[in-house]
Amino acid sequence: MMRLLTTIMLLALLVFGLWSWVDYDYWLLGPSPAHYTWWWPEEFSTIGQDIDSLFYLIAVMVAVMFVITMGGLVLFTWKYSAKRQDKAVFSHGSHKLELLWTAVPAGLLLIIAFSQMSTFAEIQFASATQDEEGNDLPVHCEIWASQFDWRFRYPGKDGRFGTNDDFESPYELVLPLQENEEGDAKKLVFLLRSRDVLHSFFVPHLRFKRDAVPGMTQRIWLGIDDKQMEEVLATREEKSFDIICAELCGWGHYKMSGRVRVLPQDQYEAWVDEMTAQQFGNS
Amino acid sequence: MVDIHAPHGSEARPGMGEPGTTREHHDHHELGFIQKYIFSVDHKVIGIQFMITGLIFFALGGLFAMAIRYQLAWPWEKMPVIGSVLFPNTGQAITPEFYTMLFTMHGTIMIFFVIIPLLTGAFGNYLIPLMIGAPDMAFPKLNMFGYWTMIPAIFCVFMAFIQPGGGPAAGWTAYPPLSTVTSAAPGSLSAQTWWLMALTWVGVSSMMGAVNYVTTIVKMRAPGMTMFRMPLTIWALFIAALLQLFALPVLTAASAMQICDRMLGTGFFTPTNLVVNQFNPETAGAAAGGQPLLWQHLFWFYSHPAVYIMVVPAMGLASDILSVHARKPVFGYKPMVYSMASIAGLGFIVWGHHMFASGMNPALGMTFMVATIMIALPSAIKVFNWLGTLWGSRIHLTSPMLFALGFVAMFIIGGLSGIWMAATPVDIYIHDTYIVVAHFHYVVFGGSVFAIFAAIYHWFPKMFGRMMNETLGKLHFVGTFIFTNGVFYMMHQLGMAGLMRRTADPYDYETYAHLQPLNEFITISAFLLFAWQIFFVWNFFHSMFWGKRVGRNPWRAASIEWDTPSPPGHGNFDAPLRVYRGPYEYASPEVEEDFVAQSRDLTGKSE
Amino acid sequence: MTDAIPAYDAAVDAPKHHHPVYDYDSGPPVDRGKFAIWVFLGTEIMFFTGLIGTYIVLRAGSPSWPNPAARLAVDITAFNTFVLICSSATVVAGLFAIQNDDRRKFNLWWGLSILFGAFFVGVQVYEYWHLFAHDMTPNQDLFWSTFYVMTGFHGAHVIIGVIWLAAVYVAALRGKYSSKDFVGLELAGLYWHFVDLVWVLLFTLVYLM
Ligand code: HEA
Ligand code: HEA
Ligand code: CUA
Ligand SMILES: [Cu+2]
């Protein structure tokens, strides 16, 4: 009885664990809008694809190890019962097996470790926000975090900070869709800062997260993949996306939200005009 | 420190390094109740004291978890019954401030007052002398002080609750400046200072224990008990004690500095020109120029090893229990020892994996990633050796065995999700989402707590001379297993959807709005999980007095603690003791019986 | 073979009274107490590593760092350091004396160690008092923050050390220790040497560099 029950429970965990990778929310919840699933939201950043595929790369290897180990557990629990066995095998181990199950995971793990490096370097290394000569790329806007809101400071029309056409956009981060000569998405560079405690700038749809640390200025970058964004926008009514604070920053942490919206170049410029007019119109 | 002297003074020591000689112990006076059960220097009583204290706090931490779950399923709704007691002024509902306090104290209590005291305090104390054949710890008085320094710690956490502004609310990680600047949160008023002091006292308690364990294991093994004849539980506790010894002082130093920042106006973690809620610490007379990230480094330098302090003893307990109830020697004993040691060693150089998104130097992040991923290797060795132990065995599905099997299953799941987090680019998305919460509850609840349950069922007969009820134990396991997965497996899904942790009410976000039904499911599972523990609580207390009386060795186990009477008297062993072999001689072809006790002499000289 | 749980059998299972107690000694041939004190000193090293590491990180991360000589009386503290080193030497001399059962010399050397230790604490208290009088408090800047926390925790260790030395001294005066048994003195001595060693490091880092 107990043997059957335990085996079934372990097996259920194994099956459920695997099933949870293949659209089981569809089975449980029925068809629903794409962004209403228990999976991650669609992404449209230039780096998101890489992150997602690294995730799946690990997923495959982990799934293999999961099946082997959980499978073994299920099998042995079922098979080697005291009721059916007279005496256990008297064995203190095996050198060959130890070598095998040291070497194989070691190989897998090294593959995992090394496959991560280039993407990480591309996201976080200082060179990511520099041009070929090692000069810093121009800053698109400054992201300021404070208890409990986001503010985005734009350099204004002249593209320079500290001049008197700088304007501030509370709550909403607006980005232009820009391409470089090769037709690729252009990197938008930001300065991430906090006015008070730690916060974290998190945009699930862009697969981006970075802490805002008081006393530190961090250069971060985002790149928008326009084709993918079109696809994503086609599935939803809202045209902007959540910005979330992902680091505990006090009682209002849960509601420290913002939105990000991406506009084609011409509409973006119109927005800049509008913001400028709004903030300097009556001065 | 206190009482550095050997328990029996320094007269007439047996020759150094020689097997022990025997002395008759004549002063057999009866101790009073107070000396026997309250201010006891007996490691067994102290172990049980730690166990009861830990379990009581477990219930408290569990209650906090239930309140967290209630809020996440039905945010800001009136809490039935207890709401009117707890929050009469806020419409019987949780406030956002109170929510931050809830998870802070939940995490703190579970880690520092439940898991660590249960594993190292309760089982470390109870099992070490018994399993190595010593009459007691090396320094029994120090041991007693180790328990009694928990009392100021407990006092401090309770004081933290009743401070103006409510309890500490900066998370169990207490990141500054939120935790240091008083204007940052109501919980950062005096409550945070009490929290820090509680941590320091717990630390002192653990230190006393760890010094004692290491000395006892090195110096007081019975004749014939070589290091490589020690049960894996002892190795695990030994390694965990070393982890404590070398990691904890850094946390103590860090908390001392945080206390100074808060009370003396030093500026270790306060950056220049910081203004929080219109309050500038500098104009208020405090120093600045410090680095918030420094705290994170110091904190994780301790707290990452701490997670291995929470799992390595569990691994040891599980290994022993698997072997006994599967009637088969542990597969690959030495690889098991070496892998635990390397988990501990590597554990010291991976702390930065909690900071991949913190703005730390990315080259450092790369190094931490490789080290972290490599930790899976010794863990893999352990998992495969557990499977090797089960292969070809004769499994008795007793309650301890069930929980030990559950431990292996849960550790696999919890460990594997660690791999995604260790991968820096992936962690950029995963960090601070519920995937992390799912990961660590699998390893601490599915892992450590399951091993603790297994160990309680396994050693209960030794502790109280009575069995726990097997039927209730099995019932306890089935429900606990199902509901644990119901609670924590589904948290992976929340995390994949991007839900971040420490959010009192996520549903205003478009990205999270659809997650409420899932959270309700989790919450209901959690309530059932909590309620289900009644089987354990009943079984535990009932069996303590009315369980079936058993003899010395109910499980027919080979290690030497089973040579003592159940429960063992003062001084533990009542017959001369010598160890002849390793602790796992089950199914040995040498003898008729199913096992050869470690202390059994097969040469025929004595029987 | 039967797998059932053996029933309780009072004849076999009841505890035997007047049981012998075993006093084993496995492991390396050092005294238990000494072994434990070494382990304990390992934790102390980690504690000061935390503090010193913080100091180095903060100092390296600061745009400027004041010249210690301009803020602290280096010469007085240098002398104080010398006294502390002397106290370590006198501890060794004291131990040497007790090993030869020369109680008179032991009393002298050990007494001197305590005096030196107390002198060190006195000078440090005076230093703090003086600094406080000139408004140089921990909340002034990072230099003072690190200075007070590091020297303060060290000072606390010195005070504990002095008390410990004094406690074993009292026991020794009552005749507890002799050439056959002086472990208690050695333990106090080990701790004292450690405290001195840390000071040399701190003095170099905080006052000289
Ligand atoms: C008992 C506690 C425990 C244990 C054992 C572990 C084990 C591991 N942990 Fe976990 N961890 C925590 C407790 C624990 N952790 C806690 C409490 C937090 C959150 C703290 C907070 O922020 O509040 C955390 C957070 C945490 C993070 C930070 C996430 C973030 O905040 O972004 C990371 C990142 O690397 C991580 C990684 C790992 C890894 C790689 C292991 C490895 O040791 C796991 C190794 C095990 C296996 C891999 C499974 C068995 C092996 C096999 C089946 C064989 C083969 C496998 C392969 C080849 C892949 N953990
Ligand atoms: C270390 C151990 C540990 C354990 C065991 C648990 C157990 C549980 N935790 Fe915990 N949790 C943490 C450590 C732990 N947690 C930490 C470190 C955090 C992070 C905090 C932070 O962000 O700062 C956290 C955060 C955390 C969150 C996230 C909050 C947030 O980020 O907003 C949630 C949400 O669901 C949660 C839920 C639960 C639940 C439902 C359980 C259940 O498994 C609880 C079930 C409880 C019981 C079943 C108790 C039963 C009692 C007994 C058996 C005792 C019997 C008594 C006697 C015999 C006397 N926890
Ligand atoms: Cu800002 Cu959380
Ligand atoms: Cu970690």
Short mmCIF file of N, CA and C in Angstrom, two decimals, chain B residues 492-607:
data_model
loop_
_atom_site.label_atom_id
_atom_site.label_comp_id
_atom_site.label_asym_id
_atom_site.label_seq_id
_atom_site.Cartn_x
_atom_site.Cartn_y
_atom_site.Cartn_z
N HIS B 492 7.13 28.32 -8.85
CA HIS B 492 7.96 28.47 -10.04
C HIS B 492 7.17 29.19 -11.13
N GLN B 493 5.89 28.81 -11.21
CA GLN B 493 5.07 29.40 -12.25
C GLN B 493 4.88 30.90 -12.03
N LEU B 494 4.64 31.27 -10.78
CA LEU B 494 4.54 32.70 -10.48
C LEU B 494 5.81 33.41 -10.91
N GLY B 495 6.93 32.79 -10.60
CA GLY B 495 8.21 33.41 -10.91
C GLY B 495 8.44 33.52 -12.40
N MET B 496 8.05 32.49 -13.13
CA MET B 496 8.20 32.56 -14.58
C MET B 496 7.39 33.72 -15.14
N ALA B 497 6.21 33.92 -14.57
CA ALA B 497 5.40 35.04 -15.03
C ALA B 497 5.99 36.37 -14.58
N GLY B 498 7.08 36.31 -13.84
CA GLY B 498 7.78 37.53 -13.47
C GLY B 498 7.40 38.09 -12.13
N LEU B 499 6.53 37.40 -11.39
CA LEU B 499 6.08 37.96 -10.12
C LEU B 499 7.26 38.12 -9.17
N MET B 500 7.43 39.35 -8.67
CA MET B 500 8.56 39.58 -7.78
C MET B 500 8.14 39.29 -6.35
N ARG B 501 9.13 38.95 -5.54
CA ARG B 501 8.85 38.64 -4.15
C ARG B 501 8.66 39.92 -3.35
N ARG B 502 8.25 39.76 -2.09
CA ARG B 502 8.11 40.88 -1.15
C ARG B 502 7.10 41.92 -1.62
N THR B 503 6.11 41.47 -2.38
CA THR B 503 5.07 42.38 -2.85
C THR B 503 3.80 42.09 -2.08
N ALA B 504 3.27 43.10 -1.44
CA ALA B 504 2.07 42.90 -0.65
C ALA B 504 0.86 42.68 -1.54
N ASP B 505 0.81 43.36 -2.67
CA ASP B 505 -0.36 43.26 -3.53
C ASP B 505 0.07 43.47 -4.97
N PRO B 506 0.31 42.39 -5.68
CA PRO B 506 0.86 42.54 -7.04
C PRO B 506 -0.18 42.79 -8.11
N TYR B 507 -1.47 42.68 -7.76
CA TYR B 507 -2.44 42.55 -8.85
C TYR B 507 -2.78 43.84 -9.56
N ASP B 508 -2.24 44.95 -9.09
CA ASP B 508 -2.44 46.19 -9.83
C ASP B 508 -1.58 46.24 -11.07
N TYR B 509 -0.56 45.42 -11.12
CA TYR B 509 0.27 45.38 -12.31
C TYR B 509 -0.43 44.56 -13.38
N GLU B 510 -0.37 45.07 -14.59
CA GLU B 510 -0.95 44.34 -15.69
C GLU B 510 -0.32 42.96 -15.83
N THR B 511 1.00 42.92 -15.66
CA THR B 511 1.71 41.66 -15.84
C THR B 511 1.28 40.59 -14.84
N TYR B 512 0.81 41.02 -13.67
CA TYR B 512 0.54 40.06 -12.61
C TYR B 512 -0.95 39.83 -12.36
N ALA B 513 -1.78 40.63 -13.01
CA ALA B 513 -3.19 40.65 -12.62
C ALA B 513 -3.82 39.27 -12.69
N HIS B 514 -3.36 38.46 -13.63
CA HIS B 514 -4.02 37.16 -13.82
C HIS B 514 -3.51 36.09 -12.85
N LEU B 515 -2.60 36.45 -11.96
CA LEU B 515 -1.98 35.42 -11.13
C LEU B 515 -2.74 35.15 -9.84
N GLN B 516 -3.79 35.91 -9.58
CA GLN B 516 -4.45 35.72 -8.29
C GLN B 516 -5.03 34.32 -8.08
N PRO B 517 -5.69 33.74 -9.08
CA PRO B 517 -6.21 32.38 -8.85
C PRO B 517 -5.10 31.40 -8.46
N LEU B 518 -3.97 31.52 -9.12
CA LEU B 518 -2.86 30.64 -8.81
C LEU B 518 -2.41 30.86 -7.37
N ASN B 519 -2.36 32.12 -6.97
CA ASN B 519 -1.98 32.41 -5.60
C ASN B 519 -2.99 31.88 -4.61
N GLU B 520 -4.25 31.89 -5.00
CA GLU B 520 -5.26 31.33 -4.11
C GLU B 520 -5.04 29.83 -3.94
N PHE B 521 -4.73 29.18 -5.03
CA PHE B 521 -4.45 27.75 -4.96
C PHE B 521 -3.30 27.48 -3.99
N ILE B 522 -2.24 28.27 -4.15
CA ILE B 522 -1.06 28.09 -3.29
C ILE B 522 -1.44 28.32 -1.84
N THR B 523 -2.22 29.35 -1.61
CA THR B 523 -2.58 29.67 -0.24
C THR B 523 -3.40 28.56 0.39
N ILE B 524 -4.33 28.01 -0.38
CA ILE B 524 -5.14 26.93 0.19
C ILE B 524 -4.25 25.73 0.49
N SER B 525 -3.33 25.43 -0.42
CA SER B 525 -2.39 24.35 -0.14
C SER B 525 -1.60 24.63 1.13
N ALA B 526 -1.20 25.89 1.29
CA ALA B 526 -0.39 26.24 2.45
C ALA B 526 -1.21 26.07 3.73
N PHE B 527 -2.47 26.48 3.70
CA PHE B 527 -3.30 26.29 4.90
C PHE B 527 -3.43 24.81 5.22
N LEU B 528 -3.63 24.01 4.18
CA LEU B 528 -3.76 22.58 4.41
C LEU B 528 -2.44 22.02 4.97
N LEU B 529 -1.34 22.49 4.40
CA LEU B 529 -0.04 22.04 4.89
C LEU B 529 0.11 22.34 6.37
N PHE B 530 -0.27 23.54 6.73
CA PHE B 530 -0.14 23.95 8.13
C PHE B 530 -1.05 23.10 9.01
N ALA B 531 -2.31 22.97 8.57
CA ALA B 531 -3.27 22.22 9.38
C ALA B 531 -2.83 20.76 9.52
N TRP B 532 -2.25 20.24 8.47
CA TRP B 532 -1.86 18.83 8.46
C TRP B 532 -0.84 18.51 9.55
N GLN B 533 -0.09 19.52 9.96
CA GLN B 533 0.95 19.26 10.96
C GLN B 533 0.37 18.85 12.29
N ILE B 534 -0.95 18.95 12.44
CA ILE B 534 -1.57 18.52 13.69
C ILE B 534 -1.28 17.04 13.94
N PHE B 535 -1.18 16.27 12.86
CA PHE B 535 -0.85 14.85 13.04
C PHE B 535 0.51 14.69 13.69
N PHE B 536 1.42 15.56 13.29
CA PHE B 536 2.76 15.48 13.86
C PHE B 536 2.75 15.93 15.31
N VAL B 537 2.11 17.07 15.55
CA VAL B 537 2.14 17.63 16.91
C VAL B 537 1.51 16.64 17.88
N TRP B 538 0.37 16.09 17.50
CA TRP B 538 -0.30 15.11 18.36
C TRP B 538 0.60 13.90 18.59
N ASN B 539 1.12 13.38 17.49
CA ASN B 539 1.97 12.19 17.56
C ASN B 539 3.16 12.44 18.47
N PHE B 540 3.77 13.60 18.29
CA PHE B 540 4.98 13.95 19.04
C PHE B 540 4.71 13.95 20.54
N PHE B 541 3.70 14.72 20.94
CA PHE B 541 3.47 14.85 22.39
C PHE B 541 2.83 13.60 22.98
N HIS B 542 1.96 12.98 22.21
CA HIS B 542 1.31 11.79 22.73
C HIS B 542 2.32 10.66 22.91
N SER B 543 3.15 10.46 21.89
CA SER B 543 4.11 9.36 21.96
C SER B 543 5.15 9.57 23.05
N MET B 544 5.40 10.83 23.35
CA MET B 544 6.40 11.13 24.36
C MET B 544 6.05 10.45 25.68
N PHE B 545 4.73 10.38 25.96
CA PHE B 545 4.32 9.78 27.23
C PHE B 545 3.65 8.43 27.07
N TRP B 546 2.97 8.23 25.94
CA TRP B 546 2.18 7.01 25.83
C TRP B 546 2.56 6.15 24.64
N GLY B 547 3.65 6.50 23.97
CA GLY B 547 4.06 5.69 22.82
C GLY B 547 4.47 4.29 23.26
N LYS B 548 4.64 3.43 22.28
CA LYS B 548 5.03 2.06 22.60
C LYS B 548 6.47 2.04 23.11
N ARG B 549 6.66 1.41 24.27
CA ARG B 549 7.98 1.34 24.88
C ARG B 549 8.88 0.47 24.00
N VAL B 550 10.08 0.95 23.72
CA VAL B 550 11.00 0.11 22.93
C VAL B 550 12.34 -0.01 23.63
N GLY B 551 13.11 -0.94 23.14
CA GLY B 551 14.43 -1.22 23.71
C GLY B 551 15.50 -0.35 23.10
N ARG B 552 16.71 -0.88 23.21
CA ARG B 552 17.85 -0.07 22.78
C ARG B 552 17.86 0.20 21.29
N ASN B 553 17.49 -0.78 20.51
CA ASN B 553 17.76 -0.65 19.07
C ASN B 553 16.55 -1.04 18.23
N PRO B 554 15.51 -0.24 18.25
CA PRO B 554 14.29 -0.64 17.55
C PRO B 554 14.47 -0.76 16.03
N TRP B 555 15.34 0.04 15.45
CA TRP B 555 15.48 -0.01 13.98
C TRP B 555 16.53 -1.01 13.56
N ARG B 556 17.13 -1.70 14.49
CA ARG B 556 18.25 -2.61 14.20
C ARG B 556 19.31 -1.87 13.37
N ALA B 557 19.74 -0.76 13.94
CA ALA B 557 20.73 0.07 13.26
C ALA B 557 22.12 -0.26 13.78
N ALA B 558 23.13 0.06 12.98
CA ALA B 558 24.47 -0.40 13.31
C ALA B 558 25.29 0.61 14.10
N SER B 559 24.93 1.88 14.04
CA SER B 559 25.80 2.87 14.68
C SER B 559 25.64 2.81 16.20
N ILE B 560 26.62 3.37 16.91
CA ILE B 560 26.73 3.01 18.33
C ILE B 560 25.75 3.71 19.24
N GLU B 561 25.06 4.77 18.77
CA GLU B 561 24.10 5.36 19.70
C GLU B 561 23.04 4.34 20.10
N TRP B 562 22.86 3.32 19.28
CA TRP B 562 21.83 2.33 19.57
C TRP B 562 22.30 1.30 20.60
N ASP B 563 23.55 1.39 21.01
CA ASP B 563 24.04 0.51 22.08
C ASP B 563 23.61 1.00 23.45
N THR B 564 23.20 2.25 23.52
CA THR B 564 22.86 2.81 24.83
C THR B 564 21.41 2.48 25.16
N PRO B 565 21.06 2.56 26.44
CA PRO B 565 19.65 2.40 26.79
C PRO B 565 18.83 3.51 26.14
N SER B 566 17.55 3.27 25.93
CA SER B 566 16.67 4.32 25.41
C SER B 566 15.74 4.77 26.53
N PRO B 567 15.78 5.96 27.00
CA PRO B 567 16.78 6.98 26.72
C PRO B 567 18.08 6.72 27.48
N PRO B 568 19.19 7.19 26.95
CA PRO B 568 20.47 6.94 27.61
C PRO B 568 20.56 7.71 28.91
N GLY B 569 21.21 7.14 29.88
CA GLY B 569 21.37 7.83 31.15
C GLY B 569 22.52 8.82 31.12
N HIS B 570 22.79 9.38 32.26
CA HIS B 570 23.91 10.31 32.38
C HIS B 570 25.21 9.59 32.05
N GLY B 571 26.02 10.13 31.14
CA GLY B 571 27.25 9.45 30.76
C GLY B 571 27.08 8.51 29.58
N ASN B 572 25.85 8.38 29.12
CA ASN B 572 25.52 7.67 27.88
C ASN B 572 25.72 6.16 27.87
N PHE B 573 26.97 5.70 27.87
CA PHE B 573 27.18 4.27 27.63
C PHE B 573 27.30 3.53 28.95
N ASP B 574 26.68 2.37 29.03
CA ASP B 574 26.72 1.63 30.28
C ASP B 574 27.51 0.34 30.15
N ALA B 575 28.26 0.23 29.07
CA ALA B 575 29.12 -0.94 28.95
C ALA B 575 30.38 -0.49 28.21
N PRO B 576 31.48 -1.19 28.44
CA PRO B 576 32.71 -0.79 27.75
C PRO B 576 32.50 -0.80 26.25
N LEU B 577 33.16 0.14 25.59
CA LEU B 577 32.84 0.36 24.19
C LEU B 577 34.10 0.39 23.36
N ARG B 578 34.04 -0.27 22.23
CA ARG B 578 35.14 -0.20 21.28
C ARG B 578 34.52 -0.36 19.90
N VAL B 579 35.05 0.38 18.93
CA VAL B 579 34.45 0.36 17.61
C VAL B 579 35.33 -0.44 16.67
N TYR B 580 34.70 -1.30 15.88
CA TYR B 580 35.47 -2.20 15.04
C TYR B 580 35.34 -1.95 13.55
N ARG B 581 34.34 -1.17 13.16
CA ARG B 581 34.12 -1.02 11.71
C ARG B 581 33.29 0.24 11.44
N GLY B 582 33.04 0.45 10.18
CA GLY B 582 32.23 1.59 9.77
C GLY B 582 30.79 1.45 10.21
N PRO B 583 30.01 2.51 10.05
CA PRO B 583 28.66 2.53 10.63
C PRO B 583 27.58 1.89 9.76
N TYR B 584 27.94 1.37 8.60
CA TYR B 584 26.85 0.97 7.69
C TYR B 584 26.93 -0.48 7.26
N GLU B 585 27.29 -1.38 8.19
CA GLU B 585 27.42 -2.78 7.77
C GLU B 585 26.07 -3.48 7.77
N TYR B 586 25.25 -3.13 6.80
CA TYR B 586 23.98 -3.84 6.65
C TYR B 586 24.14 -4.90 5.58
N ALA B 587 23.36 -5.95 5.69
CA ALA B 587 23.37 -7.02 4.69
C ALA B 587 24.75 -7.64 4.55
N SER B 588 25.53 -7.58 5.60
CA SER B 588 26.88 -8.10 5.50
C SER B 588 26.85 -9.63 5.40
N PRO B 589 27.61 -10.19 4.48
CA PRO B 589 27.62 -11.65 4.36
C PRO B 589 28.34 -12.32 5.52
N GLU B 590 29.03 -11.52 6.36
CA GLU B 590 29.81 -12.11 7.43
C GLU B 590 28.95 -12.73 8.52
N VAL B 591 27.73 -12.22 8.67
CA VAL B 591 26.93 -12.69 9.79
C VAL B 591 25.54 -13.12 9.34
N GLU B 592 24.90 -13.83 10.23
CA GLU B 592 23.54 -14.28 10.01
C GLU B 592 22.58 -13.10 9.95
N GLU B 593 22.73 -12.19 10.94
CA GLU B 593 21.78 -11.10 11.06
C GLU B 593 21.92 -10.14 9.90
N ASP B 594 21.01 -9.17 9.92
CA ASP B 594 20.94 -8.23 8.83
C ASP B 594 21.98 -7.13 8.96
N PHE B 595 22.60 -7.04 10.11
CA PHE B 595 23.55 -5.94 10.28
C PHE B 595 24.63 -6.33 11.29
N VAL B 596 25.76 -5.67 11.20
CA VAL B 596 26.80 -5.84 12.20
C VAL B 596 26.98 -4.51 12.90
N ALA B 597 26.71 -4.48 14.19
CA ALA B 597 26.87 -3.23 14.91
C ALA B 597 28.33 -2.80 14.90
N GLN B 598 28.51 -1.47 14.93
CA GLN B 598 29.88 -0.95 14.91
C GLN B 598 30.70 -1.48 16.07
N SER B 599 30.03 -1.75 17.18
CA SER B 599 30.74 -2.10 18.40
C SER B 599 30.89 -3.61 18.55
N ARG B 600 30.42 -4.36 17.56
CA ARG B 600 30.45 -5.80 17.74
C ARG B 600 31.80 -6.36 17.32
N ASP B 601 32.32 -7.20 18.20
CA ASP B 601 33.63 -7.79 17.93
C ASP B 601 33.43 -9.14 17.27
N LEU B 602 33.83 -9.25 16.03
CA LEU B 602 33.62 -10.51 15.31
C LEU B 602 34.82 -11.44 15.42
N THR B 603 35.88 -10.99 16.12
CA THR B 603 37.05 -11.84 16.21
C THR B 603 36.82 -12.96 17.21
N GLY B 604 35.73 -12.86 17.95
CA GLY B 604 35.37 -13.94 18.86
C GLY B 604 35.94 -13.77 20.24
N LYS B 605 36.70 -12.72 20.48
CA LYS B 605 37.30 -12.56 21.79
C LYS B 605 36.24 -12.21 22.84
N SER B 606 35.38 -11.28 22.51
CA SER B 606 34.33 -10.96 23.46
C SER B 606 33.00 -11.01 22.72
N GLU B 607 32.01 -11.46 23.37
CA GLU B 607 30.71 -11.49 22.68
C GLU B 607 29.61 -11.17 23.66
#
